[in-house]
Short mmCIF file of C-alpha atoms in Angstrom, two decimals:
data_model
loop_
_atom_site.label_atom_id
_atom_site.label_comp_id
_atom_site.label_asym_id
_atom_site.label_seq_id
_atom_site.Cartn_x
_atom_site.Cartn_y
_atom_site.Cartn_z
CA UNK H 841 -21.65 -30.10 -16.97
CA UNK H 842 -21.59 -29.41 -20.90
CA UNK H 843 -21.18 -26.00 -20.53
CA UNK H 844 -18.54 -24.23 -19.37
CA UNK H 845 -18.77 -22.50 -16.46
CA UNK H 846 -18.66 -18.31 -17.39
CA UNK H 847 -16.75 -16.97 -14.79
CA UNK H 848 -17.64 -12.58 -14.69
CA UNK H 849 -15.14 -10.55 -13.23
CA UNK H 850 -13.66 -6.95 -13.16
CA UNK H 851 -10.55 -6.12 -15.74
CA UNK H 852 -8.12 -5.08 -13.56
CA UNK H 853 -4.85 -7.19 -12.64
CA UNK H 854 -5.72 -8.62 -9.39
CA UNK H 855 -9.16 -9.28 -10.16
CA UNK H 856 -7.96 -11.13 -13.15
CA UNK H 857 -5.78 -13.08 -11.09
CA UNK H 858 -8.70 -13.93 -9.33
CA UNK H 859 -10.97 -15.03 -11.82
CA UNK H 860 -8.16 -17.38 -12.83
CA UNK H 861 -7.67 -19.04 -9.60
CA UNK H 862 -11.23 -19.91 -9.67
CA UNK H 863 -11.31 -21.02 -13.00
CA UNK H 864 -7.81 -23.11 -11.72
CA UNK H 865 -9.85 -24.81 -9.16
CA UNK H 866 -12.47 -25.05 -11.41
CA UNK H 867 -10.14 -27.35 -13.51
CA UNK H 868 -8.80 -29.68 -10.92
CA UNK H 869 -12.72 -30.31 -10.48
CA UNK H 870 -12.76 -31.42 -13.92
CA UNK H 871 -14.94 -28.36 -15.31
CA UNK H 872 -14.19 -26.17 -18.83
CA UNK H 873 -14.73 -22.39 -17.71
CA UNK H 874 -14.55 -18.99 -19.93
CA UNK H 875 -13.67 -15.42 -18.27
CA UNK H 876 -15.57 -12.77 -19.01
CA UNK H 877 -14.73 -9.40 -18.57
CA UNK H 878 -16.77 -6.35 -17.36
CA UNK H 879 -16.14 -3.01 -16.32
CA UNK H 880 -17.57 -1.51 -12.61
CA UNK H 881 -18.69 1.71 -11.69
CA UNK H 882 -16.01 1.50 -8.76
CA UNK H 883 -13.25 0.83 -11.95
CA UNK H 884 -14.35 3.99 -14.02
CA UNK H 885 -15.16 6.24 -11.39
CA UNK H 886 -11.05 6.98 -9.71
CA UNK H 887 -10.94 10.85 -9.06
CA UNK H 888 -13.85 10.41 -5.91
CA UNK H 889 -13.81 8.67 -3.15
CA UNK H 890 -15.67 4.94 -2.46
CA UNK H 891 -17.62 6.94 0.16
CA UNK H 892 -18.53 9.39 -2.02
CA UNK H 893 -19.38 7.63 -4.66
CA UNK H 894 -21.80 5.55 -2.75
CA UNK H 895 -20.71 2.35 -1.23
CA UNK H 896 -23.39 -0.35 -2.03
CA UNK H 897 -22.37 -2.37 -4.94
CA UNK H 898 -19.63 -0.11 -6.83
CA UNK H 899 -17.63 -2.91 -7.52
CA UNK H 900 -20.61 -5.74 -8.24
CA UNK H 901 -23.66 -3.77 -9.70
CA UNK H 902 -22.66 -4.33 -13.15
CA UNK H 903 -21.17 -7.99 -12.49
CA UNK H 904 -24.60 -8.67 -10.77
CA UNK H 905 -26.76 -7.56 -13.99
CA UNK H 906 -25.27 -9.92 -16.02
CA UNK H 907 -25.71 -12.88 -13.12
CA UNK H 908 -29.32 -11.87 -13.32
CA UNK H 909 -29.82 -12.32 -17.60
CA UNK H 910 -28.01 -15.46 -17.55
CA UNK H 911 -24.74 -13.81 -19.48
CA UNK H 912 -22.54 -15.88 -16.51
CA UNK H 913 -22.67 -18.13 -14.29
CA UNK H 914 -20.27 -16.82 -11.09
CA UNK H 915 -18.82 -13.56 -10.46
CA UNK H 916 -15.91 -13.49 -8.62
CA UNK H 917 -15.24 -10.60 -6.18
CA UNK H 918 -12.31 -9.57 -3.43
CA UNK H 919 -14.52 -10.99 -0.68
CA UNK H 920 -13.55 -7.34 1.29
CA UNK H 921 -15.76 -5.74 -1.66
CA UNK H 922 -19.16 -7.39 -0.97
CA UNK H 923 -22.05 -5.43 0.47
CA UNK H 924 -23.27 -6.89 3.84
CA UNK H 925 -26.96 -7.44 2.21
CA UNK H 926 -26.58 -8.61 -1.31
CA UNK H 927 -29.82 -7.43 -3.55
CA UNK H 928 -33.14 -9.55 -4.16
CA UNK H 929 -32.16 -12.73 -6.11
CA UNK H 930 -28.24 -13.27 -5.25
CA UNK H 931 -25.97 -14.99 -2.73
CA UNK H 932 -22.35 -16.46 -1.95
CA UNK H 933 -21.98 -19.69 -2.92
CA UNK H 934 -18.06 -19.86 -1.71
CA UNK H 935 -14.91 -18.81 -0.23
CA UNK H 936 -11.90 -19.44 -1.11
CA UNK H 937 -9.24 -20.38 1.58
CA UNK H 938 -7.62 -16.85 2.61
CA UNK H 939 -4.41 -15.63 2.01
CA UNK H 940 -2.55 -14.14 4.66
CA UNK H 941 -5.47 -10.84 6.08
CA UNK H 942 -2.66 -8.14 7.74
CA UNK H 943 -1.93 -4.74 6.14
CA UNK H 944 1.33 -3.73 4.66
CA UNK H 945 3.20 -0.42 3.75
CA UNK H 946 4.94 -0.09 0.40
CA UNK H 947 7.25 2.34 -0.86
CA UNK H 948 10.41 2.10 -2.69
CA UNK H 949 12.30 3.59 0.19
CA UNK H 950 13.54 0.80 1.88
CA UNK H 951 13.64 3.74 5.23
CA UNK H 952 10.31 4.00 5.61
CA UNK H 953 8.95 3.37 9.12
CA UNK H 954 5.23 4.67 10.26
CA UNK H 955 6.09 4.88 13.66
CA UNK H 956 9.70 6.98 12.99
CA UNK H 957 8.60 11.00 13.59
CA UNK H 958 12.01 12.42 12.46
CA UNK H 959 10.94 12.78 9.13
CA UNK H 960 7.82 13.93 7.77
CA UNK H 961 5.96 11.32 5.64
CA UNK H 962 2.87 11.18 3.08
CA UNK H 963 0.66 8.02 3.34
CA UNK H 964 -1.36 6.94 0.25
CA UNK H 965 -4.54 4.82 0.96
CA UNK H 966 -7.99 4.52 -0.08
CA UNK H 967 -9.22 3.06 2.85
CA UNK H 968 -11.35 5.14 5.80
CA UNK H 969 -10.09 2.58 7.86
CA UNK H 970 -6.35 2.17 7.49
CA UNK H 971 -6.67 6.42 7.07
CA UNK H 972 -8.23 6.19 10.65
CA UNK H 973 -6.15 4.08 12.03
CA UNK H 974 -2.73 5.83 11.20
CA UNK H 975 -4.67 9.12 12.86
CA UNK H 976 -4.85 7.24 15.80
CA UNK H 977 -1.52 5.68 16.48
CA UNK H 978 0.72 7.35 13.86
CA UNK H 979 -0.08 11.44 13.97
CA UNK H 980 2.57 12.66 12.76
CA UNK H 981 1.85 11.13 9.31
CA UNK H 982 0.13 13.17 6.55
CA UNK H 983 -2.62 10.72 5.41
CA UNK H 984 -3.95 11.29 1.60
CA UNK H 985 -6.74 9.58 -0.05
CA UNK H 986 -5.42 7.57 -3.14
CA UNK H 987 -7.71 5.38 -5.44
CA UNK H 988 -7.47 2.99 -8.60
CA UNK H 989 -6.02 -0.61 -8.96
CA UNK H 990 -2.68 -1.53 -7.22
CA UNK H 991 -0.73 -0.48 -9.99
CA UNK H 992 -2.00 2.99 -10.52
CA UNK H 993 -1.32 3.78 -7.31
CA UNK H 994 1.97 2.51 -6.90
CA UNK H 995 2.44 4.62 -10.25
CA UNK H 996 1.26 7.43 -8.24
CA UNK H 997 3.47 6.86 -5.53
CA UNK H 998 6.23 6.76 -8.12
CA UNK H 999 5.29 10.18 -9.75
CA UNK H 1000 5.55 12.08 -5.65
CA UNK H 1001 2.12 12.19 -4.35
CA UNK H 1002 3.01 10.01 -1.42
CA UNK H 1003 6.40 8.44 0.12
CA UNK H 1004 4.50 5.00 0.67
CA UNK H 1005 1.06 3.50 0.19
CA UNK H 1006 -1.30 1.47 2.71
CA UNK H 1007 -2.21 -2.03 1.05
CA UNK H 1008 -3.16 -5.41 2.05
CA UNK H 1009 -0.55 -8.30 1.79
CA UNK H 1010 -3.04 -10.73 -0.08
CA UNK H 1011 -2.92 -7.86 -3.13
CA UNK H 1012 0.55 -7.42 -3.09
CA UNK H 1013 1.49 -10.51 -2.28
CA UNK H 1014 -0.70 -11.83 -5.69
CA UNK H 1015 0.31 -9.18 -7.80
CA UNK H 1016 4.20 -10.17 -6.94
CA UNK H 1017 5.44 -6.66 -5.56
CA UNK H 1018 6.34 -8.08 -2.26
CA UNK H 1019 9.75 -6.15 -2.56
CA UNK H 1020 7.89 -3.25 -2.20
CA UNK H 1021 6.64 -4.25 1.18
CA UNK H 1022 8.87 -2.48 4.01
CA UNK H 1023 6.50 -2.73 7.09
CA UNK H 1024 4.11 -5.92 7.90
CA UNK H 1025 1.37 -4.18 10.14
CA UNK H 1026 0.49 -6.17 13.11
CA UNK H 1027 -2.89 -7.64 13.18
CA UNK H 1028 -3.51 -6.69 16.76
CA UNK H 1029 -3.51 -2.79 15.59
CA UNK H 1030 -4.74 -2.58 12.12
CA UNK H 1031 -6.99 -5.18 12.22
CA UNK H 1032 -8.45 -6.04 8.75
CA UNK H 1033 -11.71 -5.13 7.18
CA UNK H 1034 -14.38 -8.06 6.78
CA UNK H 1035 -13.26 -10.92 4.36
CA UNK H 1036 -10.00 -9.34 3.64
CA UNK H 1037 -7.52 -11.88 2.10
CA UNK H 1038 -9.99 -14.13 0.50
CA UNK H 1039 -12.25 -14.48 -2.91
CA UNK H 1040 -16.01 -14.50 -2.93
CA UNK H 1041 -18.01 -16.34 -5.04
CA UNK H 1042 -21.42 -14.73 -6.35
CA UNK H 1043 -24.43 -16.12 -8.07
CA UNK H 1044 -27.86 -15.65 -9.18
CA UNK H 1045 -30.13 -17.77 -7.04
CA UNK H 1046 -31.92 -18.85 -10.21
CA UNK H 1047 -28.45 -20.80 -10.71
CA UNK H 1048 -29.10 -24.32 -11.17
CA UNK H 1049 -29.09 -26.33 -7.95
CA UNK H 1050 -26.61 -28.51 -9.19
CA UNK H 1051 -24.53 -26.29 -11.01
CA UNK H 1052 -24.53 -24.40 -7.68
CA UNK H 1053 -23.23 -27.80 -5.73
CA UNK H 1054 -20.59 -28.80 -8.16
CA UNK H 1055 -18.97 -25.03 -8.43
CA UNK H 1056 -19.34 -24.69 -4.61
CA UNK H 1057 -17.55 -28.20 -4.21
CA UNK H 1058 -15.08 -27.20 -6.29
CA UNK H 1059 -14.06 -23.79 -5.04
CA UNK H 1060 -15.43 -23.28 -0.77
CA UNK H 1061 -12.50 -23.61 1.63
CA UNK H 1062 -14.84 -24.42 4.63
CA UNK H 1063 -12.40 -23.17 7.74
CA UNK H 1064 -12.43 -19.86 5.89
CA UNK H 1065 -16.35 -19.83 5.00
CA UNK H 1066 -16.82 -19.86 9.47
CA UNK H 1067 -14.47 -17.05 9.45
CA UNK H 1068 -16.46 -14.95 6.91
CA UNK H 1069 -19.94 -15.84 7.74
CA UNK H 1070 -18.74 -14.60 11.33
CA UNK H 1071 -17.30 -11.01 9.94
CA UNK H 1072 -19.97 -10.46 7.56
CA UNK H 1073 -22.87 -11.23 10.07
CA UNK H 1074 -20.82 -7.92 12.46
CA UNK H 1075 -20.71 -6.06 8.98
CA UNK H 1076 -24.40 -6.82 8.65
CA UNK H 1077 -25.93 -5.99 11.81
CA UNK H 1078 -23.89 -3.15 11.17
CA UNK H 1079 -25.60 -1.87 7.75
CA UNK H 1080 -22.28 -1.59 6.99
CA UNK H 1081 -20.42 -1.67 3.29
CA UNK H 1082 -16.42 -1.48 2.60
CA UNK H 1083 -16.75 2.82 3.21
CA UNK H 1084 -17.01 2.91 6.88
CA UNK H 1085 -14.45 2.65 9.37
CA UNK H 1086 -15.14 -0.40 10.63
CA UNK H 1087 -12.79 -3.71 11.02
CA UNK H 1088 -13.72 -7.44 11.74
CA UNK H 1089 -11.10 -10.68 11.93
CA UNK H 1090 -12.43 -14.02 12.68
CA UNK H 1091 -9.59 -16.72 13.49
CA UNK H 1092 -9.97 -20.50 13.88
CA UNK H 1093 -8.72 -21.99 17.29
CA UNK H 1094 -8.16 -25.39 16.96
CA UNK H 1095 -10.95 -27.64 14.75
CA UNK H 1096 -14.36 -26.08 15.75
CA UNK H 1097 -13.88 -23.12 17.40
CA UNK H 1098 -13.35 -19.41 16.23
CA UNK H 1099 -11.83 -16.32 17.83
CA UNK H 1100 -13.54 -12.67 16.63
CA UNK H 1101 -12.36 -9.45 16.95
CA UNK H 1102 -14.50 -6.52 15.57
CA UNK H 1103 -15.10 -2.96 16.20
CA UNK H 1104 -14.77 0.63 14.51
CA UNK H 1105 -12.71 3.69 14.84
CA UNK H 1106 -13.71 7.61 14.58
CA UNK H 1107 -12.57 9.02 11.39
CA UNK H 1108 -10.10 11.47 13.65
CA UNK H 1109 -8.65 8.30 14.93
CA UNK H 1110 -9.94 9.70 18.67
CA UNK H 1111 -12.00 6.56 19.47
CA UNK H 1112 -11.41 3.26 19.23
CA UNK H 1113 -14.12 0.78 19.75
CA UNK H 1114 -13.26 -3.46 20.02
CA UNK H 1115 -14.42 -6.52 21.22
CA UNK H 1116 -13.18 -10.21 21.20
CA UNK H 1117 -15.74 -13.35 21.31
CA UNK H 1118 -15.19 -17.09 21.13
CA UNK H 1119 -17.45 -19.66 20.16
CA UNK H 1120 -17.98 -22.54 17.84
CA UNK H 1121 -18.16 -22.67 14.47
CA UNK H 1122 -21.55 -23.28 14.16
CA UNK H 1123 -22.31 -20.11 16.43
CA UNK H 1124 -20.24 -17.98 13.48
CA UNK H 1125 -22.91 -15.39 12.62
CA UNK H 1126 -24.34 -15.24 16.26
CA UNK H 1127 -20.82 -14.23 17.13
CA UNK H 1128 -20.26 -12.00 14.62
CA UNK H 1129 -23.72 -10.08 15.36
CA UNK H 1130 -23.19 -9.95 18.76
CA UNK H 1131 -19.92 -7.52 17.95
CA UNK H 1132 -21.53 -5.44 16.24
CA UNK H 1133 -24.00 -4.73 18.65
CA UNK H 1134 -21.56 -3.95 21.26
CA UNK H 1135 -19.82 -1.69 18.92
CA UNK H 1136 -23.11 0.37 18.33
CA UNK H 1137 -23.92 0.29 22.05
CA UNK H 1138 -20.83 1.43 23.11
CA UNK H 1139 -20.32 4.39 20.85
CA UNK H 1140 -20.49 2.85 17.58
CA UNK H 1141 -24.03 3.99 16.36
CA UNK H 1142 -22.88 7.86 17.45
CA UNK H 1143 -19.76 7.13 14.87
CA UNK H 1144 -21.92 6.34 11.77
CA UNK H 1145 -24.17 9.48 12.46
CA UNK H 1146 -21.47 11.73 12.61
CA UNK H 1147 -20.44 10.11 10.04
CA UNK H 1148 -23.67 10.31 7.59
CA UNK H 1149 -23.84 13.75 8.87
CA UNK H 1150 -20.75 14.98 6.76
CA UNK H 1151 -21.78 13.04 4.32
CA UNK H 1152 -25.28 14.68 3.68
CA UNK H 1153 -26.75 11.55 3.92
#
């Protein structure tokens, strides 16, 4: 390809670290690249809540305009970002191979434990997941919604609004501030949200076909493409975006088989809903539907109305 590949992505930290491992596997294919830069509703919008704000596409709207004039080529996204049902005219193209997926709790005080009730705590995370989830198995914890980039809130942790933030490993890990992790979360209990751990790779489906191929060839990690096309066909039966408290982990078990676990939990932590499949690779999506079903049949459904209710939706 003459022309470099333009690579769109947001401005903070770690999703400049991720626009340059793409464009670093862009180069061991052989193929010139150029970053470009571009600010998200999600980004400039830090005193409200995702779910307040509105869920669908507050970290890719703006990326996705300039997919659709032609400005770039690829955006590149935390995979755990994407809407379930991308808009007329765009897809994923790739994957790349996931870091570890599990949660982790930092704090600069090395005595931090969630499960130790001897000392009251405050919990930092933006997540209505991981918020639910310490309701549920960690009470005694005072839970506090905290939002902007990794490094605002561990600024924020450093100023006293919390004793230790919620995060996942893949961010931290990236970002180098693993000795700020004191607890690795188990991925039995706070099992992840859908694509958690890996990159995403968007284009405009008026992308050349062959431009397509050779970036795709370049960047997909293929075991971890099965594991996402299983969570994100749960998180689309769903109708579900990154602001409901819903989680999703697909696993492969040997060369061409996968293990998922999905479900959701009540924002009070109360209810827990979750279901394991197995199946082949090729079945990923079926698999992936088929949880979500079961976790709107068996209270799931009753969850998102309650709550859309308190949302005014």
């Amino acid at each position: 390809m003459a022309n470099p590949v333009r690579i769109g992505t947001r401005r903070s930290k770690l999703a400049l670290w991720q626009a340059h491992h793409v464009e670093d596997l862009l180069h061991q294919a052989g193929l010139a690249t150029e970053i470009v830069e571009i600010d998200t509703r999600g980004d400039q919008i830090l005193d409200v809540s995702i779910a307040k704000i509105g869920s669908k596409g507050v970290f890719t709207e703006e990326l996705e305009d300039q997919l659709r004039s032609g400005a770039i080529d690829i955006a590149v996204h935390s995979a755990k970002d994407m809407q379930s049902e991308l808009p007329a005219g765009f897809e994923i193209i790739a994957f790349t191979e996931r870091e570890q997926m599990h949660d982790v709790v930092v704090s600069r005080d090395r005595t931090v434990r969630l499960a130790n009730s001897s000392r009251p705590r405050v919990i930092g995370s933006s997540s209505v997941r991981r918020r639910a989830l310490l309701q549920a198995y960690y009470p005694h914890l005072q839970v506090i919604e905290m939002r902007g980039n990794l490094q605002t809130r561990i600024a924020k942790m450093d100023a006293g609004q919390c004793d230790a933030i919620l995060l996942a490993f893949a961010g931290v890990h990236r970002m180098h501030y693993d000795e700020l992790i004191v607890e690795h979360l188990p991925l039995d209990r706070f099992i992840p949200p859908v694509g958690q751990g890996s990159v995403a790779i968007e284009a405009a489906t008026s992308l050349s076909p062959e431009r397509r191929r050779i970036i795709r060839q370049a960047v997909n990690h293929a075991p971890t493409e099965a594991c996402l096309l299983a969570e994100r066909a749960f998180l689309k039966t769903l109708h579900g975006g990154c602001s409901i408290p819903a989680f999703c982990l697909a696993q492969r078990v040997g060369d061409d088989c996968l293990n998922v676990t999905g479900g959701m939990i009540s924002l009070d932590g109360q209810q827990i809903i979750k279901n394991s499949l197995s199946g082949s690779c090729p079945q990923a999506a079926q698999l992936g539907s088929r949880i979500a079903e079961l976790t709107l049949e068996q209270g799931g459904r009753a969850i998102l109305q309650q709550i859309r209710q308190q949302r005014g939706e």
